[in-house]
């Protein structure tokens, strides 16, 4: 892993009256504010359980595009809440912890990206949704891991393509579309930690287990997978598969939803190559129930965006959403 990356530390507990029933207060404030609570599948189970809608990045941006709530409490990371704001300029969008970033988005700054793109003036720019508004504003179309292949296939056959910022997702899209792309060399700190070596060991201990993986994993890991899919793709696979034991190479939060659909299945989170037993996104983990309550109570941290930037970032997001 890149040693210059600064990862968030353990979530701090906000100073709130210990006699408060936080869940009941969230319930009350959600009604009072006319708020919708959106949660990514990587959030803790208790957050997923109280959300109005739980989904992957694509599902959540579709929900954000159609909500009639006044307030969107986005339980995910910054780029997800920012995408909700791009789609809803007049609504209040709250993120429980303002520091909930993403290694992909944080390591692809707008100014460096603009300079890099100067080398590829005649290319179509496809950017993963895990980017800031500054990158979206320089892109022709956005994709998520659910629709990346479809997005690239929607481009003219002779289009030259730049793909940013995840190099592994980019390589997987190349493999599935037969299209060559210029790739920004970004990576996810969670998915990059899975290794083929650890998977081989785990499979030896669990013969017959199916390995399933997110396309942000590196190629040697994907080569071992029986199924590769986005967060929703992986959950749907487990839901509908006749198999009973799964080794899951993605963020451990998805196990909550998988287990709910398949209480009979044995789900084994693939361990990262770091000594930890489970792969947990340190940014997602910054959001806690206490912080959800404080965000609804104080109506902050709020996502704000320069209007000109928002309009430029909106176009490629809308182009993706129009694909369905
Ligand atoms: P999804 O597009 O599958 O929701 O993934 C988002 C993400 O952050 C993956 O690490
Ligand atoms: Fe970003 Fe990786 Fe966390 Fe997803 S799991 S939000 S890509 S750091």
XYZ file of C-alpha atoms and ligand atoms in Angstrom:
342
model
C 0.000 0.000 0.000
C 1.185 3.579 -0.678
C 2.797 4.755 2.579
C 1.875 8.398 1.908
C -1.843 7.643 2.258
C -3.348 9.124 5.398
C -6.071 6.838 6.669
C -8.716 7.998 9.103
C -8.321 7.043 12.742
C -11.013 5.381 14.879
C -14.343 7.234 14.916
C -14.689 9.699 17.763
C -17.843 9.619 19.877
C -19.708 12.882 19.766
C -20.458 14.315 23.172
C -24.141 13.561 23.650
C -26.347 13.080 26.686
C -26.003 9.355 27.555
C -29.670 9.166 28.590
C -30.784 9.915 25.013
C -32.299 7.023 23.064
C -30.361 7.726 19.882
C -32.443 5.459 17.617
C -35.725 6.980 18.836
C -34.312 10.479 18.326
C -33.206 9.645 14.787
C -36.734 8.379 14.139
C -38.298 11.585 15.503
C -35.904 13.924 13.667
C -36.228 12.012 10.402
C -39.981 12.832 10.405
C -39.586 16.378 11.704
C -37.015 17.231 8.994
C -38.719 15.247 6.213
C -35.411 13.446 5.766
C -34.569 10.325 3.812
C -31.741 8.146 5.119
C -29.658 6.477 2.398
C -27.018 3.910 3.394
C -24.350 2.114 1.407
C -23.989 -1.660 1.863
C -20.560 -1.005 3.432
C -22.064 0.714 6.467
C -22.442 -1.067 9.815
C -25.488 -3.335 9.980
C -27.251 -1.093 12.517
C -27.061 1.838 10.078
C -28.248 -0.286 7.141
C -31.192 -1.489 9.238
C -32.573 1.959 9.989
C -32.029 3.421 6.504
C -34.966 4.084 4.182
C -32.909 2.675 1.363
C -29.723 0.595 1.347
C -27.865 0.158 -1.896
C -24.657 0.303 -3.892
C -23.363 3.509 -5.457
C -25.585 3.187 -8.505
C -28.744 2.348 -6.537
C -28.122 5.158 -4.093
C -27.578 7.754 -6.814
C -30.807 6.577 -8.484
C -32.631 6.971 -5.157
C -31.068 10.394 -4.609
C -32.240 11.449 -8.083
C -35.882 10.653 -7.335
C -36.380 11.487 -3.665
C -38.906 14.159 -2.672
C -37.497 14.496 0.862
C -36.167 17.911 1.936
C -33.088 16.445 3.576
C -30.855 13.578 2.444
C -28.820 12.019 5.248
C -26.217 10.107 3.279
C -24.599 7.276 5.207
C -21.672 6.516 2.972
C -18.568 8.422 1.949
C -18.078 11.979 0.717
C -18.214 11.373 -3.052
C -21.567 9.591 -2.634
C -23.114 12.446 -0.648
C -21.607 14.923 -3.106
C -23.210 13.051 -6.013
C -26.558 13.343 -4.193
C -25.966 17.114 -3.924
C -25.023 17.339 -7.628
C -28.429 15.816 -8.358
C -30.312 17.840 -5.720
C -29.007 21.406 -5.504
C -31.981 22.693 -3.483
C -31.992 19.911 -0.892
C -29.908 19.745 2.248
C -27.445 16.843 1.966
C -25.813 15.705 5.199
C -22.872 13.330 5.708
C -22.560 12.040 9.324
C -18.757 12.466 9.323
C -17.236 15.090 7.033
C -13.932 13.146 6.993
C -15.470 10.034 5.444
C -13.433 10.164 2.249
C -12.298 7.461 -0.189
C -8.764 6.523 -1.237
C -9.788 6.542 -4.897
C -11.415 9.975 -4.837
C -8.806 11.508 -2.522
C -5.857 10.384 -4.667
C -7.199 11.832 -7.905
C -7.116 15.630 -7.427
C -8.776 17.901 -10.003
C -5.680 19.927 -10.946
C -3.437 16.873 -11.496
C -6.193 15.166 -13.445
C -6.593 18.193 -15.746
C -2.837 18.178 -16.444
C -2.849 14.413 -17.087
C -5.801 14.745 -19.484
C -3.863 17.251 -21.619
C -2.016 14.210 -23.027
C -5.293 12.733 -24.296
C -7.228 15.584 -25.938
C -9.198 13.376 -28.333
C -10.279 10.815 -25.704
C -13.672 10.203 -24.135
C -13.314 10.502 -20.364
C -15.089 7.795 -18.363
C -14.849 8.336 -14.609
C -15.863 6.068 -11.809
C -18.412 7.586 -9.430
C -15.677 7.324 -6.722
C -14.366 10.775 -7.700
C -14.857 14.350 -6.560
C -17.103 16.830 -8.382
C -13.914 18.397 -9.818
C -13.175 15.147 -11.681
C -16.782 14.556 -12.693
C -16.824 18.056 -14.190
C -13.942 17.019 -16.501
C -15.610 13.755 -17.526
C -17.885 12.790 -20.408
C -19.705 10.039 -18.564
C -19.692 8.540 -15.066
C -19.913 4.841 -14.230
C -20.196 2.694 -11.139
C -18.942 -0.853 -10.736
C -22.490 -2.036 -11.580
C -22.633 -0.412 -14.982
C -18.987 0.252 -15.999
C -19.036 -2.391 -18.748
C -22.370 -1.116 -20.097
C -21.166 2.507 -20.000
C -18.012 1.702 -22.001
C -19.999 -0.438 -24.455
C -22.355 2.517 -25.025
C -19.466 4.532 -26.546
C -18.750 4.477 -30.307
C -16.529 1.523 -31.299
C -13.719 3.812 -32.480
C -13.749 6.090 -29.416
C -10.429 6.438 -27.606
C -11.088 6.149 -23.889
C -9.549 7.431 -20.688
C -10.702 5.634 -17.531
C -10.226 6.969 -13.989
C -9.381 6.475 -11.210
C -9.410 2.722 -10.389
C -6.811 0.780 -12.397
C -8.189 -2.632 -11.410
C -11.794 -1.835 -12.305
C -10.416 -0.325 -15.528
C -8.508 -3.529 -16.367
C -11.607 -5.626 -15.636
C -13.697 -3.416 -17.947
C -11.048 -3.766 -20.670
C -11.214 -7.542 -20.329
C -15.007 -7.580 -20.522
C -15.394 -5.141 -23.383
C -12.279 -5.880 -25.451
C -11.623 -2.118 -25.459
C -8.226 -0.741 -24.573
C -8.261 2.305 -22.286
C -5.760 4.718 -20.798
C -6.052 4.208 -17.033
C -5.355 6.520 -14.102
C -3.270 4.448 -11.640
C -5.619 4.670 -8.626
C -6.624 1.923 -6.215
C -8.864 1.235 -3.244
C -7.034 0.717 0.059
C -9.522 -1.974 1.060
C -9.691 -4.081 -2.111
C -6.001 -3.796 -2.939
C -5.179 -5.661 0.282
C -6.656 -8.973 -0.847
C -4.045 -11.383 -2.185
C -4.176 -14.626 -4.136
C -1.850 -16.159 -1.496
C -4.363 -15.607 1.324
C -7.224 -16.834 -0.862
C -5.361 -20.059 -1.675
C -4.861 -20.678 2.070
C -8.499 -19.941 2.809
C -9.737 -22.209 0.030
C -7.531 -25.028 1.320
C -9.221 -24.676 4.711
C -12.677 -24.466 3.097
C -12.716 -26.846 0.135
C -15.733 -26.319 -2.095
C -16.254 -22.690 -1.053
C -17.034 -20.283 -3.884
C -14.783 -17.235 -4.151
C -16.610 -14.052 -5.110
C -14.858 -10.709 -5.626
C -15.416 -7.024 -6.388
C -13.693 -5.761 -9.577
C -11.643 -3.273 -7.526
C -9.500 -6.280 -6.495
C -6.269 -6.837 -8.365
C -6.073 -9.245 -11.317
C -4.426 -12.167 -9.460
C -7.338 -12.130 -6.996
C -9.947 -11.807 -9.754
C -8.295 -14.737 -11.561
C -9.180 -16.925 -8.564
C -12.793 -15.769 -8.339
C -15.741 -17.953 -9.375
C -17.852 -14.815 -9.658
C -16.951 -11.129 -10.033
C -19.489 -8.390 -9.469
C -20.327 -4.998 -8.024
C -21.657 -4.794 -4.481
C -25.223 -5.426 -5.621
C -24.005 -8.044 -8.096
C -22.275 -9.965 -5.297
C -25.305 -9.771 -2.979
C -27.634 -10.932 -5.765
C -25.256 -13.756 -6.614
C -25.268 -15.084 -3.036
C -29.055 -14.621 -2.832
C -29.684 -16.718 -5.931
C -26.845 -19.235 -5.813
C -27.381 -22.904 -4.867
C -23.918 -22.855 -3.185
C -23.679 -22.856 0.611
C -20.201 -21.482 1.414
C -18.756 -18.244 0.029
C -15.401 -16.536 0.453
C -16.203 -12.868 -0.067
C -13.423 -10.566 -1.325
C -14.894 -7.140 -0.721
C -15.729 -4.798 2.158
C -17.173 -6.770 5.082
C -20.302 -4.562 5.403
C -21.922 -6.495 2.526
C -22.006 -9.645 4.655
C -24.890 -8.109 6.630
C -27.186 -7.956 3.611
C -25.958 -11.297 2.219
C -26.653 -13.066 5.504
C -30.137 -11.550 5.697
C -30.962 -13.000 2.262
C -29.172 -16.296 2.932
C -29.321 -17.174 6.659
C -28.363 -20.745 5.710
C -25.120 -19.762 3.946
C -21.653 -19.639 5.484
C -20.012 -16.355 4.546
C -16.273 -16.009 5.045
C -14.831 -12.518 4.632
C -11.533 -12.749 2.740
C -8.794 -11.450 5.059
C -6.600 -8.595 3.879
C -2.831 -9.126 3.760
C -2.309 -6.915 6.815
C -2.780 -9.126 9.849
C -6.398 -7.984 10.268
C -9.093 -10.613 10.050
C -11.588 -8.622 8.022
C -11.526 -5.981 5.336
C -13.212 -2.890 6.609
C -13.313 0.496 4.857
C -11.846 2.937 7.418
C -13.720 5.841 5.843
C -17.143 4.178 5.909
C -16.544 3.170 9.527
C -16.316 6.846 10.570
C -20.110 7.060 10.368
C -21.834 5.930 13.558
C -25.404 6.023 14.880
C -24.436 8.812 17.293
C -23.139 10.897 14.400
C -26.298 10.225 12.373
C -28.300 11.617 15.275
C -26.063 14.691 15.675
C -26.180 15.362 11.912
C -29.992 15.356 11.909
C -30.137 17.401 15.116
C -27.655 20.100 14.001
C -28.237 19.820 10.237
C -24.502 19.464 9.602
C -21.972 18.498 8.271
C -23.674 19.719 5.105
C -22.374 19.153 1.562
C -22.088 22.389 -0.393
C -20.945 22.892 -3.985
C -20.103 25.789 -6.243
C -23.051 26.065 -8.660
C -20.963 26.285 -11.844
C -18.978 23.207 -10.840
C -22.156 21.378 -9.892
C -23.705 22.021 -13.303
C -20.623 20.706 -15.103
C -20.476 17.637 -12.861
C -24.189 16.977 -13.364
C -23.991 16.356 -17.133
C -21.895 13.141 -17.018
C -23.890 11.853 -14.036
C -27.154 12.393 -15.928
C -25.685 10.703 -18.980
C -24.973 7.641 -16.842
C -28.432 7.670 -15.223
C -30.064 7.930 -18.653
C -28.550 4.532 -19.503
C -30.847 3.068 -16.831
P -20.207 -0.115 -5.530
O -20.209 0.642 -6.826
O -20.229 -1.572 -5.748
O -21.246 0.396 -4.609
O -18.797 0.140 -4.829
C -18.517 1.348 -4.223
C -17.236 1.297 -3.568
O -16.819 2.226 -2.911
C -16.426 0.106 -3.771
O -15.381 0.090 -2.908
Fe -13.325 4.098 -1.333
Fe -12.381 1.626 -1.121
Fe -13.767 2.658 0.875
Fe -14.976 2.003 -1.431
S -14.011 0.610 0.021
S -15.276 3.877 -0.277
S -13.392 2.512 -2.913
S -11.792 3.386 0.121
